[in-house]
Amino acid sequence: VVIEDEKGIRRFLQAGMPSEDFEWNESECGEDGIRKVANVNPDVVLLDLGLPDIDGLTVISRLREWTQVPIIVLTARGRDQDKVAALDAGADDYLTKPFSLAELSARIRVSLRHSKKGAEAQPIYDSGGLLIDFGRRSVAVDGREVRLTPTEYSVLCALAKHPGRVLTHAQLLDAVWGPGNIESTHTIRVHMAGIRQKIESDPSHPRFIRTETGVGYRLMGA
Ligand code: CA
């Protein structure tokens, strides 16, 4: 289901994504979009934040009252606070306009894989040279064991539970220090620097953990 009031974007999606792979349902406003999601039970929702009737953030909260369908938000450039608010409200990811069809299909693939796996626990994360054995609490890069502090390990695990997806600073803080914590994004930055020192061969050009400026972090691969 695409909830987007810009006709140009809806046309772009229709034209670019093969109709044999995707069955589109479109909506120009939030209320109608929510009804469409309820009616067709889609695999993924693409949601514009600026809608003519209700705010996209409201759409996310209303959907999250009853469905875990993946929601990918479409946002205008430079609105970092919008992206953070959307992710914290329960969106799975975002795309900044103008986006390419390649980016869109990559994000849709990650969301679909994530929703299919559901909450099913994976005993091992193994992708692109990074191996995390959750049972042994061990981390290895290119076959070489890496020693992380307990906090660094928790931060890395939080990211590895959602490979390919961005986690906001608030989501990471909640995952590691628990809801209601009083830590700041500075704490995350400090531990992230420690992790990168140990797992990245060139911490200024990270191979595993990408910084999403103003938003949070994303573990690449998987
Ligand atoms: Ca709009």
CSV table of C-alpha atoms and ligand atoms in Angstrom, one decimal:
chain,number,residue,atom,x,y,z
A,1,VAL,CA,0.0,0.0,0.0
A,2,VAL,CA,1.4,3.4,-1.0
A,3,ILE,CA,0.0,6.4,1.0
A,4,GLU,CA,1.3,9.4,-0.9
A,5,ASP,CA,-0.4,12.5,-2.1
A,6,GLU,CA,2.2,13.3,-4.8
A,7,LYS,CA,0.9,11.8,-8.0
A,8,GLY,CA,4.4,12.0,-9.5
A,9,ILE,CA,5.8,9.6,-6.9
A,10,ARG,CA,2.9,7.2,-7.2
A,11,ARG,CA,3.5,7.1,-11.0
A,12,PHE,CA,7.2,6.6,-10.5
A,13,LEU,CA,6.6,3.6,-8.2
A,14,GLN,CA,4.0,2.1,-10.5
A,15,ALA,CA,6.2,2.5,-13.6
A,16,GLY,CA,9.4,1.4,-12.0
A,17,MET,CA,8.4,-1.7,-9.9
A,18,PRO,CA,7.3,-4.6,-12.1
A,19,SER,CA,3.6,-5.3,-11.6
A,20,GLU,CA,4.1,-9.0,-11.7
A,21,ASP,CA,6.1,-8.7,-8.5
A,22,PHE,CA,4.1,-6.0,-6.8
A,23,GLU,CA,0.5,-5.4,-6.5
A,24,TRP,CA,0.0,-1.7,-5.7
A,25,ASN,CA,-2.8,-0.2,-3.7
A,26,GLU,CA,-2.7,3.6,-3.6
A,27,SER,CA,-4.1,6.2,-1.3
A,28,GLU,CA,-3.8,10.0,-1.4
A,29,CYS,CA,-4.5,10.6,2.3
A,30,GLY,CA,-4.0,9.1,5.7
A,31,GLU,CA,-7.5,8.0,6.8
A,32,ASP,CA,-8.1,6.2,3.5
A,33,GLY,CA,-4.6,4.7,3.6
A,34,ILE,CA,-5.3,3.2,7.0
A,35,ARG,CA,-8.5,1.7,5.7
A,36,LYS,CA,-6.7,0.2,2.7
A,37,VAL,CA,-4.0,-1.4,4.9
A,38,ALA,CA,-6.9,-3.0,7.0
A,39,ASN,CA,-8.6,-4.2,3.8
A,40,VAL,CA,-5.8,-5.6,1.8
A,41,ASN,CA,-3.4,-6.7,4.6
A,42,PRO,CA,-0.3,-5.7,2.5
A,43,ASP,CA,3.3,-7.0,2.8
A,44,VAL,CA,4.7,-3.5,3.1
A,45,VAL,CA,3.4,0.1,3.5
A,46,LEU,CA,5.2,3.1,1.8
A,47,LEU,CA,4.1,6.2,3.7
A,48,ASP,CA,4.6,9.9,2.9
A,49,LEU,CA,4.8,12.0,6.1
A,50,GLY,CA,3.2,15.1,4.7
A,51,LEU,CA,-0.4,14.2,3.9
A,52,PRO,CA,-3.4,16.4,3.2
A,53,ASP,CA,-5.6,15.1,6.0
A,54,ILE,CA,-3.7,13.6,9.0
A,55,ASP,CA,0.0,13.6,9.7
A,56,GLY,CA,2.1,10.6,8.6
A,57,LEU,CA,3.3,10.2,12.2
A,58,THR,CA,-0.4,9.7,13.3
A,59,VAL,CA,-0.8,7.1,10.6
A,60,ILE,CA,2.2,5.2,12.0
A,61,SER,CA,0.8,5.3,15.6
A,62,ARG,CA,-2.7,4.3,14.4
A,63,LEU,CA,-1.3,1.3,12.4
A,64,ARG,CA,1.0,0.2,15.2
A,65,GLU,CA,-2.1,-0.1,17.5
A,66,TRP,CA,-3.0,-3.3,15.6
A,67,THR,CA,-0.4,-4.3,12.9
A,68,GLN,CA,3.3,-5.0,12.6
A,69,VAL,CA,3.3,-4.6,8.8
A,70,PRO,CA,6.6,-3.1,7.7
A,71,ILE,CA,6.3,0.7,7.2
A,72,ILE,CA,8.8,2.6,5.1
A,73,VAL,CA,8.6,6.3,5.3
A,74,LEU,CA,9.2,8.6,2.4
A,75,THR,CA,10.6,12.0,3.6
A,76,ALA,CA,11.9,15.2,2.2
A,77,ARG,CA,15.7,15.9,2.4
A,78,GLY,CA,17.1,17.4,5.6
A,79,ARG,CA,14.2,16.6,7.9
A,80,ASP,CA,16.3,14.5,10.3
A,81,GLN,CA,13.9,15.1,13.2
A,82,ASP,CA,11.0,13.8,11.1
A,83,LYS,CA,12.9,10.6,10.3
A,84,VAL,CA,13.7,10.1,14.0
A,85,ALA,CA,10.1,10.7,15.1
A,86,ALA,CA,8.8,8.3,12.4
A,87,LEU,CA,11.3,5.5,13.5
A,88,ASP,CA,10.6,6.1,17.2
A,89,ALA,CA,6.8,5.9,16.4
A,90,GLY,CA,7.3,2.4,14.9
A,91,ALA,CA,8.3,2.9,11.2
A,92,ASP,CA,10.9,0.4,10.0
A,93,ASP,CA,12.9,2.5,7.7
A,94,TYR,CA,12.9,5.7,5.6
A,95,LEU,CA,13.8,6.8,2.1
A,96,THR,CA,14.8,10.4,1.4
A,97,LYS,CA,13.2,11.9,-1.7
A,98,PRO,CA,14.3,11.7,-4.5
A,99,PHE,CA,15.2,8.1,-4.0
A,100,SER,CA,16.2,5.5,-6.7
A,101,LEU,CA,14.2,2.3,-7.4
A,102,ALA,CA,17.4,0.3,-6.4
A,103,GLU,CA,17.3,1.9,-3.0
A,104,LEU,CA,13.6,1.3,-2.7
A,105,SER,CA,13.8,-2.4,-3.6
A,106,ALA,CA,16.7,-2.9,-1.2
A,107,ARG,CA,14.7,-1.4,1.7
A,108,ILE,CA,11.7,-3.4,0.8
A,109,ARG,CA,13.7,-6.6,0.7
A,110,VAL,CA,15.2,-5.9,4.2
A,111,SER,CA,11.7,-5.2,5.6
A,112,LEU,CA,10.1,-8.3,4.1
A,113,ARG,CA,12.9,-10.5,5.3
A,114,HIS,CA,12.6,-9.0,8.8
A,115,SER,CA,8.8,-9.4,8.9
A,116,LYS,CA,9.0,-13.0,7.7
A,117,LYS,CA,11.6,-13.9,10.3
A,118,GLY,CA,9.4,-12.2,12.9
A,119,ALA,CA,10.7,-12.5,16.4
A,120,GLU,CA,12.4,-15.8,15.7
A,121,ALA,CA,15.7,-15.8,17.4
A,122,GLN,CA,18.8,-16.3,15.3
A,123,PRO,CA,21.6,-18.0,17.3
A,124,ILE,CA,24.4,-16.6,15.1
A,125,TYR,CA,24.8,-13.4,13.0
A,126,ASP,CA,27.2,-14.0,10.2
A,127,SER,CA,27.5,-11.5,7.4
A,128,GLY,CA,30.2,-9.8,5.4
A,129,GLY,CA,33.1,-11.1,7.6
A,130,LEU,CA,31.4,-10.2,10.9
A,131,LEU,CA,30.4,-13.1,13.1
A,132,ILE,CA,28.5,-12.8,16.4
A,133,ASP,CA,27.7,-16.0,18.3
A,134,PHE,CA,24.9,-15.0,20.7
A,135,GLY,CA,25.2,-18.2,22.7
A,136,ARG,CA,28.9,-17.7,23.4
A,137,ARG,CA,28.7,-13.9,23.5
A,138,SER,CA,31.7,-13.9,21.1
A,139,VAL,CA,32.5,-11.6,18.2
A,140,ALA,CA,34.9,-12.3,15.3
A,141,VAL,CA,35.9,-10.2,12.3
A,142,ASP,CA,37.3,-12.1,9.3
A,143,GLY,CA,37.9,-15.2,11.6
A,144,ARG,CA,39.8,-13.2,14.2
A,145,GLU,CA,38.2,-12.9,17.7
A,146,VAL,CA,37.5,-9.4,18.9
A,147,ARG,CA,37.1,-8.5,22.6
A,148,LEU,CA,34.3,-6.0,23.2
A,149,THR,CA,33.3,-4.6,26.6
A,150,PRO,CA,29.8,-5.8,27.8
A,151,THR,CA,28.2,-2.5,26.8
A,152,GLU,CA,29.9,-2.5,23.4
A,153,TYR,CA,28.7,-6.1,22.9
A,154,SER,CA,25.1,-5.0,23.9
A,155,VAL,CA,25.1,-2.1,21.4
A,156,LEU,CA,26.4,-4.4,18.6
A,157,CYS,CA,23.8,-7.0,19.4
A,158,ALA,CA,21.0,-4.5,19.3
A,159,LEU,CA,22.0,-3.5,15.8
A,160,ALA,CA,22.6,-7.2,14.8
A,161,LYS,CA,19.0,-8.1,15.8
A,162,HIS,CA,17.8,-5.7,13.0
A,163,PRO,CA,20.4,-6.1,10.2
A,164,GLY,CA,20.0,-3.6,7.4
A,165,ARG,CA,17.7,-1.5,9.4
A,166,VAL,CA,18.4,1.9,11.0
A,167,LEU,CA,18.0,2.2,14.8
A,168,THR,CA,17.6,5.7,16.2
A,169,HIS,CA,19.7,6.9,19.2
A,170,ALA,CA,16.7,6.5,21.4
A,171,GLN,CA,16.0,2.9,20.2
A,172,LEU,CA,19.6,2.0,20.9
A,173,LEU,CA,19.6,3.5,24.3
A,174,ASP,CA,16.4,1.7,25.2
A,175,ALA,CA,17.7,-1.6,23.9
A,176,VAL,CA,21.0,-1.3,25.9
A,177,TRP,CA,20.1,0.6,29.0
A,178,GLY,CA,16.4,-0.1,29.2
A,179,PRO,CA,13.4,2.2,28.7
A,180,GLY,CA,13.4,5.3,30.9
A,181,ASN,CA,17.2,5.5,30.9
A,182,ILE,CA,18.8,8.9,31.3
A,183,GLU,CA,21.8,8.3,29.0
A,184,SER,CA,22.4,10.7,26.1
A,185,THR,CA,23.4,10.2,22.4
A,186,HIS,CA,26.9,11.1,23.5
A,187,THR,CA,27.1,7.8,25.4
A,188,ILE,CA,26.2,5.9,22.2
A,189,ARG,CA,28.8,7.8,20.3
A,190,VAL,CA,31.5,6.9,22.8
A,191,HIS,CA,30.7,3.2,22.8
A,192,MET,CA,30.3,3.2,19.0
A,193,ALA,CA,33.8,4.7,18.7
A,194,GLY,CA,35.1,1.8,20.9
A,195,ILE,CA,33.3,-0.8,18.8
A,196,ARG,CA,34.6,0.7,15.5
A,197,GLN,CA,38.2,0.7,16.9
A,198,LYS,CA,37.9,-3.0,17.4
A,199,ILE,CA,35.9,-4.3,14.4
A,200,GLU,CA,36.6,-1.8,11.6
A,201,SER,CA,40.0,-1.8,9.9
A,202,ASP,CA,39.5,1.8,9.0
A,203,PRO,CA,37.1,3.4,11.6
A,204,SER,CA,36.7,6.6,9.5
A,205,HIS,CA,35.4,4.4,6.6
A,206,PRO,CA,33.3,1.9,8.4
A,207,ARG,CA,32.6,-1.4,6.7
A,208,PHE,CA,30.0,-2.8,9.1
A,209,ILE,CA,28.2,0.0,11.0
A,210,ARG,CA,27.0,3.0,9.0
A,211,THR,CA,26.2,6.3,10.7
A,212,GLU,CA,22.9,7.8,9.6
A,213,THR,CA,23.6,11.4,10.3
A,214,GLY,CA,21.2,13.0,12.8
A,215,VAL,CA,19.2,9.7,13.0
A,216,GLY,CA,21.2,6.7,14.3
A,217,TYR,CA,23.1,3.7,13.1
A,218,ARG,CA,22.6,0.8,10.7
A,219,LEU,CA,24.4,-2.5,10.6
A,220,MET,CA,25.1,-3.2,6.9
A,221,GLY,CA,24.8,-6.6,5.2
A,222,ALA,CA,22.8,-9.7,5.9
B,1,CA,CA,3.2,14.9,0.6
